[in-house]
Structure formats: structure tokens, C-alpha cells
Amino acid sequence: MENLQHRYFIALLPPQEIQEQITEIKQYFAEKYASSGALKSPPHITLQPPFKWMTQEISKVEECLEKFAIAHHPIPINLSGFAAFPPRVIYANPLKTKALLDIQKDLMTHLETTLGITDPVSKNRTFTPHITVAFRDLTKENFKAAWSEFKQKMLYSKFTTSQLTLLIHDGDRWNISREFPFSL
């Protein structure tokens, strides 16, 4: 059997109705501002950025995530408006709560100690939870126009994520590989 590697990342996904609402916003950006990159993944908050892993050994990652999720409780999320990483990215803004910051830090530490999975960039940068609605394919001109439209827009939502999600890249887009329920 060939040693196939895929790209994976680990995230928190909002409930289906919030995903649909955010996907509509992503669609709006694709149509009005020619930014469709955000449509290549379900709405999510990235906890562990993309990493490569041997496909035939993904069970090691899954086992690690299962143990991690069981040891944690569901995470309350509060979305409050929009924010940006100028000059290209606009996102729905989850508030930086202790629970959200802790789960991300704990997960990255757990993955590094258990499997050696690290992201050098994330280790040297403060975690900013975000749900991307306009991606790096947004031009600087379109960013200015879109940001002036979205910076004051209302978006408020409270929900609880009850599982971690492992996503896999199929060469074109990100798809859900498996979900790992938190303990209740």
C-alpha cells in the first residue's frame, strides 16, 4: 500500500443552522466581492492549523482526538459582529472566552506531546478565534469596499459546540473526516 499523505486540520463547527447562515454570507462575498475561497470549507473555528499525516495512520490522530474530546466539556461560543485581518480576510467574530482560548491551547499541547504535530506560526502568535467569510482571494480594493460594508454589520449568535471536528482536504476543498464528541 502506498504511503499517501493528506492535509488535515482540527476545528470547532457551529450548529447546522449557524453554518447555513454563515455560508450565505460567504456566498454573498463570492458573488459581490469575487472572494469564493471561504466556500471551500464548512464554517469553522480552527484550533489546529493544517498538517500533513499519513492516511493509513490516521487512526492514531483519531484515537488521540477521541481521548482529548472525552476529557473536555462542550464549549459555549458567542459570535459578535465581524472583524478582519487586513488587507485580505474578513470573519465572523467569536468572542475570546477563557473556554475557547483554553481548548485551543490544550489541544495544541496535546497534539504536540502525543503525536509531534505542531504549527510553528501558531506557536509564535496569539490565537485569534475566527470564522472566515472572505478569504485571501479578496483583492485589496474589494477588501476596502467589503470592510466598509461589514465592519458595522450586526451578527449575534450564541451556541455551544459539542464536538471537535477533524477535516480532510480532498485536493479541492475541506470535508469533515470525523467528529469527536466532548463529554457532557
Short mmCIF file of C-alpha atoms in Angstrom, two decimals, residues 7-171:
data_model
loop_
_atom_site.label_atom_id
_atom_site.label_comp_id
_atom_site.label_asym_id
_atom_site.label_seq_id
_atom_site.Cartn_x
_atom_site.Cartn_y
_atom_site.Cartn_z
CA ARG A 7 -3.77 17.52 4.76
CA TYR A 8 -5.94 17.72 7.87
CA PHE A 9 -6.95 20.36 10.37
CA ILE A 10 -8.99 20.36 13.59
CA ALA A 11 -11.80 22.80 14.28
CA LEU A 12 -14.98 23.63 16.13
CA LEU A 13 -18.03 23.79 13.86
CA PRO A 14 -21.17 25.73 14.74
CA PRO A 15 -24.57 24.01 14.67
CA GLN A 16 -26.09 23.44 11.22
CA GLU A 17 -28.38 26.49 11.22
CA ILE A 18 -25.46 28.83 12.05
CA GLN A 19 -23.34 27.10 9.38
CA GLU A 20 -26.09 27.79 6.85
CA GLN A 21 -26.32 31.45 7.88
CA ILE A 22 -22.53 31.90 7.59
CA THR A 23 -22.42 30.02 4.28
CA GLU A 24 -24.97 32.51 2.90
CA ILE A 25 -22.61 35.34 3.93
CA LYS A 26 -19.69 33.52 2.24
CA GLN A 27 -21.84 33.17 -0.89
CA TYR A 28 -22.56 36.92 -0.79
CA PHE A 29 -18.80 37.61 -0.70
CA ALA A 30 -18.28 35.25 -3.64
CA GLU A 31 -20.96 37.00 -5.71
CA LYS A 32 -20.42 40.64 -4.73
CA TYR A 33 -16.68 40.72 -4.00
CA ALA A 34 -15.28 37.79 -6.06
CA SER A 35 -13.97 36.04 -2.94
CA SER A 36 -15.00 32.39 -3.01
CA GLY A 37 -12.08 30.75 -1.16
CA ALA A 38 -14.00 30.66 2.13
CA LEU A 39 -16.61 28.41 0.46
CA LYS A 40 -14.02 25.61 0.24
CA SER A 41 -14.61 24.61 3.87
CA PRO A 42 -17.58 24.46 6.21
CA PRO A 43 -17.84 27.43 8.64
CA HIS A 44 -15.45 26.69 11.49
CA ILE A 45 -13.07 27.97 14.16
CA THR A 46 -9.64 26.46 13.51
CA LEU A 47 -7.98 25.05 16.63
CA GLN A 48 -5.09 23.20 14.94
CA PRO A 49 -3.99 24.61 11.56
CA PRO A 50 -3.47 22.26 8.59
CA PHE A 51 -0.90 19.50 8.97
CA LYS A 52 0.10 16.53 6.81
CA TRP A 53 -0.43 12.97 8.02
CA MET A 54 -0.12 9.51 6.51
CA THR A 55 -3.64 8.45 5.57
CA GLN A 56 -3.15 4.83 6.65
CA GLU A 57 -2.11 6.06 10.11
CA ILE A 58 -4.99 8.50 10.65
CA SER A 59 -6.38 6.18 13.33
CA LYS A 60 -3.56 7.43 15.62
CA VAL A 61 -4.81 11.00 15.22
CA GLU A 62 -8.43 9.88 15.66
CA GLU A 63 -7.59 7.96 18.85
CA CYS A 64 -5.72 10.99 20.20
CA LEU A 65 -8.68 13.30 19.43
CA GLU A 66 -11.17 10.84 20.95
CA LYS A 67 -9.25 10.81 24.25
CA PHE A 68 -8.85 14.59 24.19
CA ALA A 69 -12.55 15.29 23.47
CA ILE A 70 -13.78 12.90 26.18
CA ALA A 71 -11.72 14.86 28.73
CA HIS A 72 -13.36 18.20 27.78
CA HIS A 73 -16.82 19.73 28.01
CA PRO A 74 -18.82 21.44 25.23
CA ILE A 75 -17.65 24.99 24.50
CA PRO A 76 -20.04 27.98 24.58
CA ILE A 77 -19.41 30.36 21.67
CA ASN A 78 -20.66 33.95 21.31
CA LEU A 79 -20.46 35.44 17.83
CA SER A 80 -20.37 39.22 17.89
CA GLY A 81 -20.23 41.09 14.61
CA PHE A 82 -17.37 40.95 12.13
CA ALA A 83 -13.64 41.61 12.31
CA ALA A 84 -10.75 41.48 9.86
CA PHE A 85 -7.15 40.59 9.20
CA PRO A 86 -6.41 43.44 6.76
CA PRO A 87 -5.87 43.61 3.86
CA ARG A 88 -7.50 40.33 2.78
CA VAL A 89 -9.58 38.42 5.37
CA ILE A 90 -12.98 39.25 6.93
CA TYR A 91 -14.51 36.98 9.54
CA ALA A 92 -17.44 36.42 11.85
CA ASN A 93 -16.07 37.27 15.28
CA PRO A 94 -16.30 34.69 18.10
CA LEU A 95 -15.55 36.41 21.42
CA LYS A 96 -12.26 35.36 23.01
CA THR A 97 -13.52 33.48 26.04
CA LYS A 98 -11.37 31.58 28.52
CA ALA A 99 -13.02 28.29 27.46
CA LEU A 100 -12.21 28.91 23.78
CA LEU A 101 -8.63 30.01 24.42
CA ASP A 102 -8.05 27.10 26.82
CA ILE A 103 -9.35 24.38 24.46
CA GLN A 104 -7.13 25.64 21.64
CA LYS A 105 -4.02 25.81 23.85
CA ASP A 106 -4.76 22.40 25.44
CA LEU A 107 -5.36 20.77 22.05
CA MET A 108 -2.15 22.11 20.51
CA THR A 109 -0.14 20.98 23.54
CA HIS A 110 -1.82 17.55 23.48
CA LEU A 111 -1.16 17.04 19.75
CA GLU A 112 2.47 18.10 20.10
CA THR A 113 3.18 15.84 23.10
CA THR A 114 1.20 12.85 21.83
CA LEU A 115 1.86 12.92 18.07
CA GLY A 116 4.51 15.57 17.42
CA ILE A 117 2.03 17.72 15.46
CA THR A 118 2.98 21.39 15.69
CA ASP A 119 2.41 24.61 13.83
CA PRO A 120 5.43 26.93 14.23
CA VAL A 121 3.47 30.02 13.14
CA SER A 122 0.69 29.41 15.71
CA LYS A 123 3.21 28.84 18.49
CA ASN A 124 4.56 32.37 18.00
CA ARG A 125 1.25 34.17 17.51
CA THR A 126 -1.70 34.88 19.77
CA PHE A 127 -4.73 32.72 18.99
CA THR A 128 -7.50 34.79 17.40
CA PRO A 129 -10.64 32.70 17.02
CA HIS A 130 -12.43 33.48 13.75
CA ILE A 131 -14.92 32.11 11.23
CA THR A 132 -13.69 33.27 7.82
CA VAL A 133 -16.32 34.68 5.45
CA ALA A 134 -13.94 36.34 2.94
CA PHE A 135 -10.60 34.74 2.24
CA ARG A 136 -7.14 35.67 0.96
CA ASP A 137 -8.58 35.73 -2.58
CA LEU A 138 -10.29 39.03 -1.69
CA THR A 139 -8.46 41.83 -3.53
CA LYS A 140 -7.26 44.82 -1.53
CA GLU A 141 -9.77 47.05 -3.35
CA ASN A 142 -12.64 44.64 -2.65
CA PHE A 143 -11.47 44.29 0.95
CA LYS A 144 -11.85 48.06 1.45
CA ALA A 145 -15.35 48.07 -0.05
CA ALA A 146 -16.45 44.91 1.79
CA TRP A 147 -14.98 46.01 5.12
CA SER A 148 -16.76 49.36 4.97
CA GLU A 149 -19.98 47.40 4.42
CA PHE A 150 -19.38 44.73 7.08
CA LYS A 151 -17.49 46.46 9.92
CA GLN A 152 -20.75 47.79 11.43
CA LYS A 153 -22.96 44.86 10.43
CA MET A 154 -24.78 43.05 13.20
CA LEU A 155 -24.24 39.34 13.71
CA TYR A 156 -25.02 37.98 17.14
CA SER A 157 -25.36 34.36 17.97
CA LYS A 158 -24.81 32.16 21.00
CA PHE A 159 -24.30 28.43 20.63
CA THR A 160 -22.44 25.52 22.16
CA THR A 161 -20.13 23.26 20.19
CA SER A 162 -20.40 19.72 21.42
CA GLN A 163 -17.56 18.14 19.45
CA LEU A 164 -14.16 18.55 17.86
CA THR A 165 -14.09 18.05 14.08
CA LEU A 166 -11.25 16.60 12.01
CA LEU A 167 -11.33 17.90 8.43
CA ILE A 168 -9.51 16.44 5.43
CA HIS A 169 -8.52 18.15 2.18
CA ASP A 170 -9.57 16.30 -0.98
CA GLY A 171 -7.35 18.33 -3.32
#
